[in-house]
Coordinates of C-alpha atoms in Angstrom, one line a residue:
Chain A
X1 CA -37.9 0.5 16.6
X2 CA -39.0 0.8 13.3
X3 CA -39.5 -2.2 10.2
X4 CA -38.5 -1.0 6.8
X5 CA -39.5 -3.5 4.2
X6 CA -37.3 -2.8 0.6
X7 CA -37.7 -4.2 -2.8
X8 CA -33.8 -5.2 -4.5
X9 CA -32.7 -6.1 -7.8
X10 CA -29.4 -7.6 -8.1
X11 CA -27.3 -9.4 -11.0
X12 CA -25.9 -12.4 -8.7
X13 CA -23.0 -13.4 -10.9
X14 CA -20.5 -12.5 -8.4
X15 CA -22.4 -13.4 -5.1
X16 CA -22.7 -16.5 -3.0
X17 CA -26.2 -16.4 -3.2
X18 CA -28.4 -14.1 -0.6
X19 CA -27.6 -15.8 2.6
X20 CA -24.7 -15.0 5.1
X21 CA -22.9 -17.8 5.8
X22 CA -20.4 -18.1 8.5
X23 CA -17.7 -15.6 7.8
X24 CA -18.1 -15.0 4.0
X25 CA -19.4 -11.4 3.3
X26 CA -19.7 -12.2 -0.3
X27 CA -23.4 -12.5 0.0
X28 CA -26.3 -10.2 -0.8
X29 CA -27.6 -10.2 2.9
X30 CA -23.9 -9.7 4.3
X31 CA -23.6 -6.5 2.0
X32 CA -26.8 -5.1 3.4
X33 CA -26.3 -6.0 6.8
X34 CA -22.6 -4.6 6.8
X35 CA -23.9 -1.0 5.3
X36 CA -27.0 -0.9 7.4
X37 CA -25.0 -1.7 10.5
X38 CA -22.4 1.4 9.7
X39 CA -25.4 3.6 9.0
X40 CA -27.0 2.8 12.5
X41 CA -24.0 2.4 14.5
X42 CA -25.1 -1.1 15.7
X43 CA -26.1 -4.4 14.5
X44 CA -28.6 -4.9 11.8
X45 CA -30.3 -7.9 10.8
X46 CA -31.7 -8.3 7.4
X47 CA -34.6 -11.0 6.7
X48 CA -34.8 -11.7 3.0
X49 CA -38.0 -13.5 1.5
X50 CA -36.2 -15.8 -1.0
X51 CA -33.2 -17.4 0.1
X52 CA -31.6 -17.2 -3.8
X53 CA -28.5 -19.6 -4.3
X54 CA -25.3 -18.6 -5.3
X55 CA -25.2 -17.0 -9.2
X56 CA -29.1 -16.6 -8.6
X57 CA -30.6 -13.3 -9.6
X58 CA -33.3 -10.9 -8.4
X59 CA -35.8 -8.2 -10.0
X60 CA -38.2 -8.1 -7.1
X61 CA -36.4 -9.5 -3.6
X62 CA -38.1 -8.1 -0.5
X63 CA -36.3 -7.7 2.5
X64 CA -37.3 -6.1 6.1
X65 CA -35.1 -4.7 8.9
X66 CA -35.7 -3.0 11.8
X67 CA -34.1 0.1 13.0
X68 CA -34.1 3.0 15.7
X69 CA -33.7 5.8 13.0
X70 CA -34.9 9.0 12.4
X71 CA -34.1 9.1 8.9
X72 CA -36.8 8.6 6.4
X73 CA -37.5 6.2 3.8
X74 CA -35.8 8.2 0.8
X75 CA -32.6 8.9 2.9
X76 CA -32.2 5.1 3.7
X77 CA -32.4 4.2 0.2
X78 CA -30.3 6.6 -0.7
X79 CA -28.0 6.0 1.8
X80 CA -28.0 2.2 0.8
X81 CA -27.8 2.7 -2.9
X82 CA -24.6 4.9 -2.4
X83 CA -22.8 2.3 -0.7
X84 CA -24.2 -0.8 -2.5
X85 CA -21.9 -2.2 -5.2
X86 CA -23.1 -1.6 -8.9
X87 CA -24.6 -4.9 -9.2
X88 CA -27.5 -4.6 -5.8
X89 CA -30.0 -1.7 -6.1
X90 CA -32.6 -1.2 -3.4
X91 CA -35.6 0.3 -5.8
X92 CA -38.6 0.7 -3.5
X93 CA -38.6 1.3 0.3
X94 CA -41.6 1.5 2.8
X95 CA -42.0 1.5 6.8
X96 CA -44.4 -1.4 7.7
X97 CA -46.2 -2.6 10.7
X98 CA -43.3 -3.9 13.5
X99 CA -44.5 -7.7 13.2
X100 CA -44.4 -7.6 9.3
X101 CA -41.9 -10.4 8.3
X102 CA -40.9 -10.8 4.7
X103 CA -40.5 -14.3 4.2
X104 CA -42.9 -15.7 6.7
X105 CA -45.5 -13.7 5.5
X106 CA -44.9 -13.8 1.7
X107 CA -47.8 -15.6 0.4
X108 CA -45.8 -16.5 -3.0
X109 CA -43.3 -15.9 -5.1
X110 CA -42.5 -15.9 -8.9
X111 CA -39.4 -17.1 -10.3
X112 CA -38.4 -17.0 -13.8
X113 CA -35.6 -19.3 -15.9
X114 CA -34.5 -18.2 -19.1
X115 CA -33.2 -20.7 -21.5
X116 CA -31.4 -19.6 -24.7
X117 CA -32.7 -21.6 -27.9
X118 CA -31.7 -22.1 -31.6
X119 CA -28.1 -20.6 -31.0
X120 CA -28.9 -17.3 -29.7
X121 CA -26.4 -15.6 -27.8
X122 CA -28.1 -12.7 -26.4
X123 CA -24.7 -10.6 -26.2
X124 CA -26.1 -7.9 -23.5
X125 CA -28.1 -10.4 -21.5
X126 CA -25.8 -13.8 -21.8
X127 CA -25.3 -13.4 -17.9
X128 CA -28.7 -14.2 -17.4
X129 CA -29.9 -16.7 -19.3
X130 CA -28.5 -20.6 -20.0
X131 CA -28.0 -22.0 -23.5
X132 CA -29.2 -25.4 -24.5
X133 CA -28.3 -26.3 -28.0
X134 CA -30.7 -29.7 -28.5
X135 CA -34.1 -28.6 -30.1
X136 CA -37.0 -29.0 -27.9
X137 CA -40.7 -29.9 -27.9
X138 CA -42.0 -27.0 -26.0
X139 CA -45.6 -28.5 -26.6
X140 CA -44.5 -31.6 -24.7
X141 CA -43.1 -29.7 -21.9
X142 CA -46.1 -27.6 -21.7
X143 CA -48.2 -30.8 -21.6
X144 CA -46.0 -32.0 -18.4
X145 CA -46.0 -28.3 -16.6
X146 CA -49.7 -28.7 -16.9
X147 CA -49.2 -31.8 -14.9
X148 CA -46.7 -30.1 -12.2
X149 CA -49.1 -27.5 -11.7
X150 CA -51.2 -27.8 -8.1
X151 CA -50.9 -28.5 -5.1
X152 CA -48.4 -31.9 -4.7
X153 CA -45.8 -33.2 -2.8
X154 CA -42.8 -31.8 -4.5
X155 CA -40.0 -34.3 -2.7
X156 CA -38.5 -35.3 -5.6
X157 CA -37.8 -31.6 -6.8
X158 CA -35.9 -31.0 -3.3
X159 CA -32.2 -31.3 -3.5
X160 CA -32.2 -31.3 0.6
X161 CA -32.6 -35.1 1.4
X162 CA -32.8 -34.0 4.7
X163 CA -35.4 -32.0 4.5
X164 CA -37.7 -32.7 7.9
X165 CA -40.8 -30.6 7.2
X166 CA -43.2 -30.6 4.9
X167 CA -42.1 -30.8 1.0
X168 CA -45.9 -30.2 -0.2
X169 CA -46.2 -27.0 -2.0
X170 CA -48.6 -25.6 -4.4
X171 CA -47.6 -24.4 -7.5
X172 CA -50.2 -22.3 -9.2
X173 CA -48.8 -21.5 -12.5
X174 CA -46.0 -22.8 -15.0
X175 CA -46.0 -20.8 -18.0
X176 CA -43.9 -21.2 -20.9
X177 CA -43.3 -18.2 -23.2
X178 CA -41.6 -18.6 -26.1
X179 CA -39.9 -15.5 -27.4
X180 CA -37.2 -14.8 -29.7
X181 CA -34.3 -16.9 -29.2
X182 CA -35.7 -17.5 -25.7
X183 CA -37.8 -20.0 -24.1
X184 CA -38.8 -18.4 -20.6
X185 CA -40.3 -20.7 -17.5
X186 CA -42.2 -18.9 -15.1
X187 CA -42.8 -20.5 -12.1
X188 CA -45.6 -19.1 -9.8
X189 CA -45.6 -20.8 -6.0
X190 CA -46.8 -20.4 -2.5
X191 CA -43.0 -21.4 -1.6
X192 CA -40.4 -23.3 -3.0
X193 CA -37.9 -25.9 -1.8
X194 CA -34.2 -25.9 -2.1
X195 CA -33.1 -25.7 -5.7
X196 CA -37.1 -26.4 -6.6
X197 CA -37.6 -24.2 -9.7
X198 CA -34.1 -25.6 -11.1
X199 CA -35.0 -29.3 -11.0
X200 CA -38.3 -28.6 -12.3
X201 CA -36.6 -26.4 -15.0
X202 CA -34.1 -29.7 -15.5
X203 CA -36.9 -32.2 -15.7
X204 CA -39.1 -30.2 -18.2
X205 CA -36.0 -30.0 -20.4
X206 CA -35.8 -33.5 -20.3
X207 CA -39.2 -33.8 -21.5
X208 CA -38.3 -31.1 -24.3
X209 CA -35.6 -33.3 -25.5
X210 CA -37.9 -36.4 -25.6
X211 CA -36.2 -38.0 -22.6
X212 CA -39.1 -38.9 -21.3
X213 CA -42.9 -38.3 -22.1
X214 CA -44.8 -35.3 -20.1
X215 CA -46.9 -38.2 -18.0
X216 CA -43.9 -39.1 -16.6
X217 CA -44.3 -36.2 -14.4
X218 CA -47.0 -38.2 -12.2
X219 CA -44.4 -40.8 -11.4
X220 CA -42.2 -38.2 -10.6
X221 CA -44.1 -36.5 -8.2
X222 CA -45.9 -39.9 -6.5
X223 CA -42.5 -41.5 -6.4
X224 CA -41.3 -38.8 -3.7
X225 CA -37.4 -39.1 -5.0
X226 CA -35.2 -36.7 -6.0
X227 CA -33.5 -39.7 -8.2
X228 CA -36.7 -39.9 -10.3
X229 CA -36.5 -36.1 -11.5
X230 CA -34.2 -34.3 -14.2
X231 CA -31.0 -32.4 -13.4
X232 CA -30.8 -29.3 -11.7
X233 CA -30.1 -26.6 -14.2
X234 CA -27.4 -24.0 -13.3
X235 CA -28.2 -20.9 -11.3
X236 CA -27.1 -18.1 -13.9
X237 CA -30.7 -18.7 -15.7
X238 CA -32.7 -18.1 -12.7
X239 CA -34.3 -15.1 -11.5
X240 CA -36.3 -14.1 -8.5
X241 CA -39.0 -11.9 -10.1
X242 CA -41.4 -11.2 -7.5
X243 CA -42.8 -12.0 -3.7
X244 CA -46.2 -11.2 -3.2
X245 CA -48.4 -10.8 0.4
Chain B
X1 CA -15.4 -14.7 -54.6
X2 CA -18.5 -14.3 -53.1
X3 CA -19.4 -11.3 -50.8
X4 CA -21.0 -11.4 -47.5
X5 CA -23.0 -9.3 -45.5
X6 CA -23.3 -9.8 -42.1
X7 CA -25.3 -7.9 -38.9
X8 CA -23.5 -8.1 -35.7
X9 CA -24.2 -7.5 -32.2
X10 CA -21.5 -7.4 -29.2
X11 CA -21.2 -6.1 -25.8
X12 CA -18.0 -3.9 -26.4
X13 CA -16.6 -3.8 -22.6
X14 CA -13.9 -6.4 -23.3
X15 CA -12.7 -5.2 -27.0
X16 CA -10.3 -2.3 -27.8
X17 CA -13.1 -1.5 -30.5
X18 CA -13.9 -2.6 -33.6
X19 CA -10.9 -1.7 -35.8
X20 CA -7.8 -4.1 -35.9
X21 CA -4.9 -2.0 -34.5
X22 CA -1.1 -3.2 -35.1
X23 CA -0.8 -6.6 -33.6
X24 CA -3.8 -6.0 -31.3
X25 CA -6.2 -9.0 -31.7
X26 CA -8.7 -7.9 -29.2
X27 CA -10.9 -5.9 -31.5
X28 CA -14.3 -6.8 -32.9
X29 CA -13.0 -7.1 -36.5
X30 CA -9.4 -9.0 -35.1
X31 CA -11.9 -11.9 -34.1
X32 CA -14.0 -12.3 -37.0
X33 CA -10.6 -12.0 -39.2
X34 CA -8.7 -14.7 -37.6
X35 CA -11.9 -17.5 -37.3
X36 CA -13.2 -16.7 -40.6
X37 CA -9.1 -17.0 -42.2
X38 CA -9.4 -20.4 -40.4
X39 CA -12.0 -21.4 -41.8
X40 CA -11.4 -20.7 -45.5
X41 CA -7.6 -21.4 -45.5
X42 CA -6.6 -18.1 -46.5
X43 CA -6.5 -14.3 -45.0
X44 CA -10.0 -12.7 -45.3
X45 CA -10.3 -9.2 -44.6
X46 CA -13.5 -7.8 -43.2
X47 CA -15.0 -4.5 -43.5
X48 CA -16.9 -2.7 -41.0
X49 CA -19.6 -0.4 -41.2
X50 CA -18.7 1.6 -38.3
X51 CA -15.2 1.8 -36.6
X52 CA -16.8 1.5 -32.7
X53 CA -14.1 2.7 -30.1
X54 CA -12.9 0.3 -27.2
X55 CA -16.0 0.1 -25.0
X56 CA -18.8 0.6 -27.3
X57 CA -21.9 -1.8 -28.2
X58 CA -23.4 -2.6 -31.4
X59 CA -27.1 -4.2 -31.4
X60 CA -26.7 -4.0 -35.4
X61 CA -23.1 -3.6 -36.5
X62 CA -23.0 -4.2 -40.4
X63 CA -20.0 -5.8 -42.1
X64 CA -18.7 -7.4 -45.3
X65 CA -16.3 -9.6 -46.2
X66 CA -15.3 -11.6 -49.6
X67 CA -14.7 -15.5 -49.7
X68 CA -14.3 -18.0 -52.0
X69 CA -16.4 -21.0 -50.7
X70 CA -19.2 -23.5 -50.9
X71 CA -20.6 -22.8 -47.6
X72 CA -23.9 -21.6 -47.4
X73 CA -25.0 -18.5 -45.4
X74 CA -26.7 -20.3 -42.5
X75 CA -23.2 -22.8 -42.3
X76 CA -20.9 -19.5 -42.2
X77 CA -23.4 -17.8 -39.4
X78 CA -23.1 -20.9 -37.6
X79 CA -19.2 -21.4 -37.7
X80 CA -18.7 -17.9 -36.8
X81 CA -21.3 -17.9 -33.6
X82 CA -19.5 -21.2 -32.4
X83 CA -16.2 -19.9 -32.5
X84 CA -16.6 -16.2 -31.7
X85 CA -16.8 -15.4 -27.9
X86 CA -19.8 -15.1 -25.6
X87 CA -20.0 -11.8 -26.1
X88 CA -20.2 -11.0 -29.9
X89 CA -22.7 -12.6 -32.2
X90 CA -23.6 -13.0 -35.9
X91 CA -27.2 -12.2 -35.8
X92 CA -27.8 -12.3 -39.7
X93 CA -26.3 -13.1 -42.8
X94 CA -26.5 -12.6 -46.6
X95 CA -24.7 -13.0 -50.0
X96 CA -25.0 -9.7 -51.4
X97 CA -23.2 -8.5 -54.8
X98 CA -19.8 -8.4 -55.3
X99 CA -19.4 -4.3 -54.8
X100 CA -21.1 -4.1 -51.9
X101 CA -19.1 -2.2 -48.9
X102 CA -20.4 -2.1 -45.5
X103 CA -19.0 1.4 -45.1
X104 CA -18.9 3.1 -48.3
X105 CA -22.3 2.3 -49.0
X106 CA -24.3 2.8 -45.9
X107 CA -26.5 5.7 -46.3
X108 CA -26.8 6.3 -42.6
X109 CA -26.7 5.2 -38.9
X110 CA -28.5 5.1 -35.7
X111 CA -26.3 5.6 -32.5
X112 CA -27.8 5.3 -29.2
X113 CA -26.6 6.9 -25.8
X114 CA -28.2 5.3 -22.6
X115 CA -27.6 8.0 -19.5
X116 CA -28.7 6.4 -16.1
X117 CA -30.5 9.1 -14.1
X118 CA -32.2 9.8 -10.7
X119 CA -29.9 7.2 -9.0
X120 CA -31.2 4.4 -10.7
X121 CA -28.4 2.0 -11.4
X122 CA -29.7 -0.8 -13.8
X123 CA -28.2 -3.6 -12.1
X124 CA -28.6 -6.2 -15.4
X125 CA -27.6 -3.1 -18.0
X126 CA -25.2 -1.7 -16.0
X127 CA -22.3 -2.0 -18.6
X128 CA -24.6 0.0 -21.1
X129 CA -25.4 2.8 -19.5
X130 CA -23.6 5.5 -18.2
X131 CA -24.6 7.2 -14.7
X132 CA -25.2 10.9 -14.2
X133 CA -26.1 12.4 -10.8
X134 CA -27.3 16.1 -11.6
X135 CA -30.6 17.0 -12.7
X136 CA -31.0 17.7 -16.0
X137 CA -33.2 19.9 -17.6
X138 CA -34.5 17.8 -20.6
X139 CA -36.8 20.4 -22.6
X140 CA -33.4 22.7 -23.0
X141 CA -31.8 19.5 -23.9
X142 CA -34.1 19.2 -26.6
X143 CA -34.4 22.8 -27.9
X144 CA -30.1 22.4 -28.3
X145 CA -30.7 19.1 -29.9
X146 CA -32.9 21.0 -32.5
X147 CA -30.6 23.4 -33.3
X148 CA -28.0 20.4 -33.9
X149 CA -30.0 18.7 -36.7
X150 CA -29.4 19.0 -40.4
X151 CA -26.6 19.6 -42.3
X152 CA -23.6 21.4 -40.7
X153 CA -20.3 21.5 -40.3
X154 CA -19.3 19.3 -37.4
X155 CA -15.8 20.4 -37.1
X156 CA -16.6 21.5 -33.3
X157 CA -17.9 17.6 -32.3
X158 CA -14.5 15.8 -34.0
X159 CA -11.8 14.7 -31.6
X160 CA -9.6 14.2 -34.8
X161 CA -8.1 17.7 -34.6
X162 CA -5.8 16.7 -37.9
X163 CA -9.0 15.7 -40.0
X164 CA -8.7 16.8 -43.3
X165 CA -11.6 15.5 -45.2
X166 CA -15.0 17.1 -44.9
X167 CA -16.4 17.8 -41.7
X168 CA -19.9 18.5 -42.7
X169 CA -22.5 15.7 -42.3
X170 CA -26.0 15.7 -42.0
X171 CA -27.8 14.5 -38.5
X172 CA -31.2 13.7 -39.5
X173 CA -32.6 13.7 -35.8
X174 CA -31.4 13.7 -32.1
X175 CA -34.5 12.1 -30.2
X176 CA -34.7 12.4 -26.1
X177 CA -36.4 9.7 -25.0
X178 CA -37.1 9.5 -21.1
X179 CA -38.0 6.2 -19.8
X180 CA -37.9 4.7 -16.1
X181 CA -34.6 6.1 -14.6
X182 CA -33.0 6.3 -18.0
X183 CA -32.6 9.3 -20.5
X184 CA -32.0 7.7 -24.1
X185 CA -30.4 9.9 -26.7
X186 CA -30.9 8.9 -30.5
X187 CA -29.0 9.8 -32.9
X188 CA -29.5 9.3 -36.8
X189 CA -27.1 10.9 -39.7
X190 CA -25.4 10.2 -42.7
X191 CA -22.1 10.0 -41.0
X192 CA -20.1 10.3 -38.0
X193 CA -16.9 11.9 -37.1
X194 CA -14.6 10.6 -34.8
X195 CA -15.9 10.6 -30.9
X196 CA -18.6 13.1 -32.6
X197 CA -21.8 11.0 -31.1
X198 CA -20.0 11.0 -27.5
X199 CA -19.3 15.0 -27.7
X200 CA -22.8 15.8 -28.8
X201 CA -24.0 14.1 -25.7
X202 CA -21.4 15.9 -23.7
X203 CA -22.2 18.8 -24.9
X204 CA -26.1 18.2 -24.6
X205 CA -25.5 17.1 -21.1
X206 CA -24.0 20.6 -20.5
X207 CA -27.2 22.2 -21.5
X208 CA -29.0 19.7 -19.6
X209 CA -27.1 20.9 -16.4
X210 CA -27.1 24.3 -17.1
X211 CA -24.0 25.4 -17.9
X212 CA -24.9 26.7 -21.1
X213 CA -28.2 27.6 -23.0
X214 CA -29.3 25.6 -25.8
X215 CA -28.8 28.6 -27.8
X216 CA -24.7 28.1 -27.6
X217 CA -25.2 25.5 -30.1
X218 CA -25.0 27.8 -32.9
X219 CA -22.0 29.3 -31.6
X220 CA -20.3 25.8 -31.1
X221 CA -21.4 25.1 -35.0
X222 CA -19.9 28.7 -36.1
X223 CA -16.9 28.2 -34.3
X224 CA -15.4 25.3 -36.0
X225 CA -13.6 24.3 -32.9
X226 CA -13.5 21.5 -30.6
X227 CA -12.4 23.4 -27.7
X228 CA -16.2 25.5 -28.2
X229 CA -18.2 21.5 -27.3
X230 CA -18.6 20.2 -24.1
X231 CA -16.7 17.1 -23.0
X232 CA -16.3 13.5 -24.7
X233 CA -18.8 10.7 -22.3
X234 CA -17.4 7.8 -21.6
X235 CA -18.0 4.8 -24.5
X236 CA -19.8 2.3 -22.1
X237 CA -22.6 4.4 -22.9
X238 CA -23.0 4.6 -26.7
X239 CA -24.0 1.7 -29.0
X240 CA -24.3 1.4 -32.9
X241 CA -28.0 0.3 -33.1
X242 CA -28.6 0.2 -37.0
X243 CA -26.6 0.8 -39.9
X244 CA -29.1 1.4 -43.2
X245 CA -28.5 1.3 -47.0

């Protein structure tokens, strides 16, 4: 059995997210397993590094799978890309040590949330941005982001209320880039809780709109309660940019 | 009456092209006229610089219209963008002299044709590229493009067989850019005939595939017959990048 690591891009708009759910075949994992199982003639299980939600995109998702195969990497990549729909692409493939696991061994991930501002529509990229009408105080957002960076209990930013495992994570960086007609929030961390990036974004946007001041971030973190943080923004603006090891 | 010049972006995928046709409202021109007429309370006619075909995109289409209005430019732009669908955007607006006509006074246009090569899927931009499977000899294509540049009778590259006006045009430049997983053909000229860019692209691709040599371009130009040139490639890869005056 060989272990293959693949890097993927996908436009998540049409899908029910990464993870296979019961008999829902309309997931990225489901599509990959279906094609690989047909190729191999037996059930192949694919492990993804990030369980992206329905509608979330990826520029650099990583996954791995074990396979008894004589085919070389390029052949498997070509086979996958041939049968995958046009909104999913395997951009890289390599053989890795047998014990490599894309999720368990990831040391961190970079997520990007793209916001259309100033009325810009981004007609060609509209499915990858979420539009915010209100003017935003970017400097206040940056101050709030600075408070959120670091090692904290992010329980207030976790949508899973029954989460039993630790909700402590390290956010190495939240950078806020101002581009023409766009505000781009980049989150780099060692791990992310359920809906964490979208709740962080929703909270930073509330700061940008002046609903609360940057200093309120300390209260949210200390309070450890989902009710304290801002709303969860839509999936469409979110993209898993990179997984690193 | 004031004369307004607007610059537009649109994803042409869902539309029957720029030009209003009978009772087909599903055109870019139709959408604009509908909104402006409602705003003005009378029929407003919009003149476009380029009559892009069904499925063709624009990053820098230019149009103009006359309007009796007290509204300033920013107001009109906001009104248009508010009522236009999410795949059409007015990116600039200015008041121009009464006699300005976006098409008749254009001194040239730049069109871009994007080709996905090497099996790349471009999942986020897939509606803006056309995929070519075969390997392409880009140097041969560049030699052929060099022959096509300049002032010629482009009758062989015109899909309108009943064209009665002159088919002489000047192609200032055809540049072929090699990007990761993409070949980008840029056409700059003083005017383009019906389907001209798409037939030029189809012909250059035949050269790239070795169907004919670069020197055959001279025969195609001299023969003045549509049958001599290559096929018309699909609209999806084509984009009107710029109109200049």
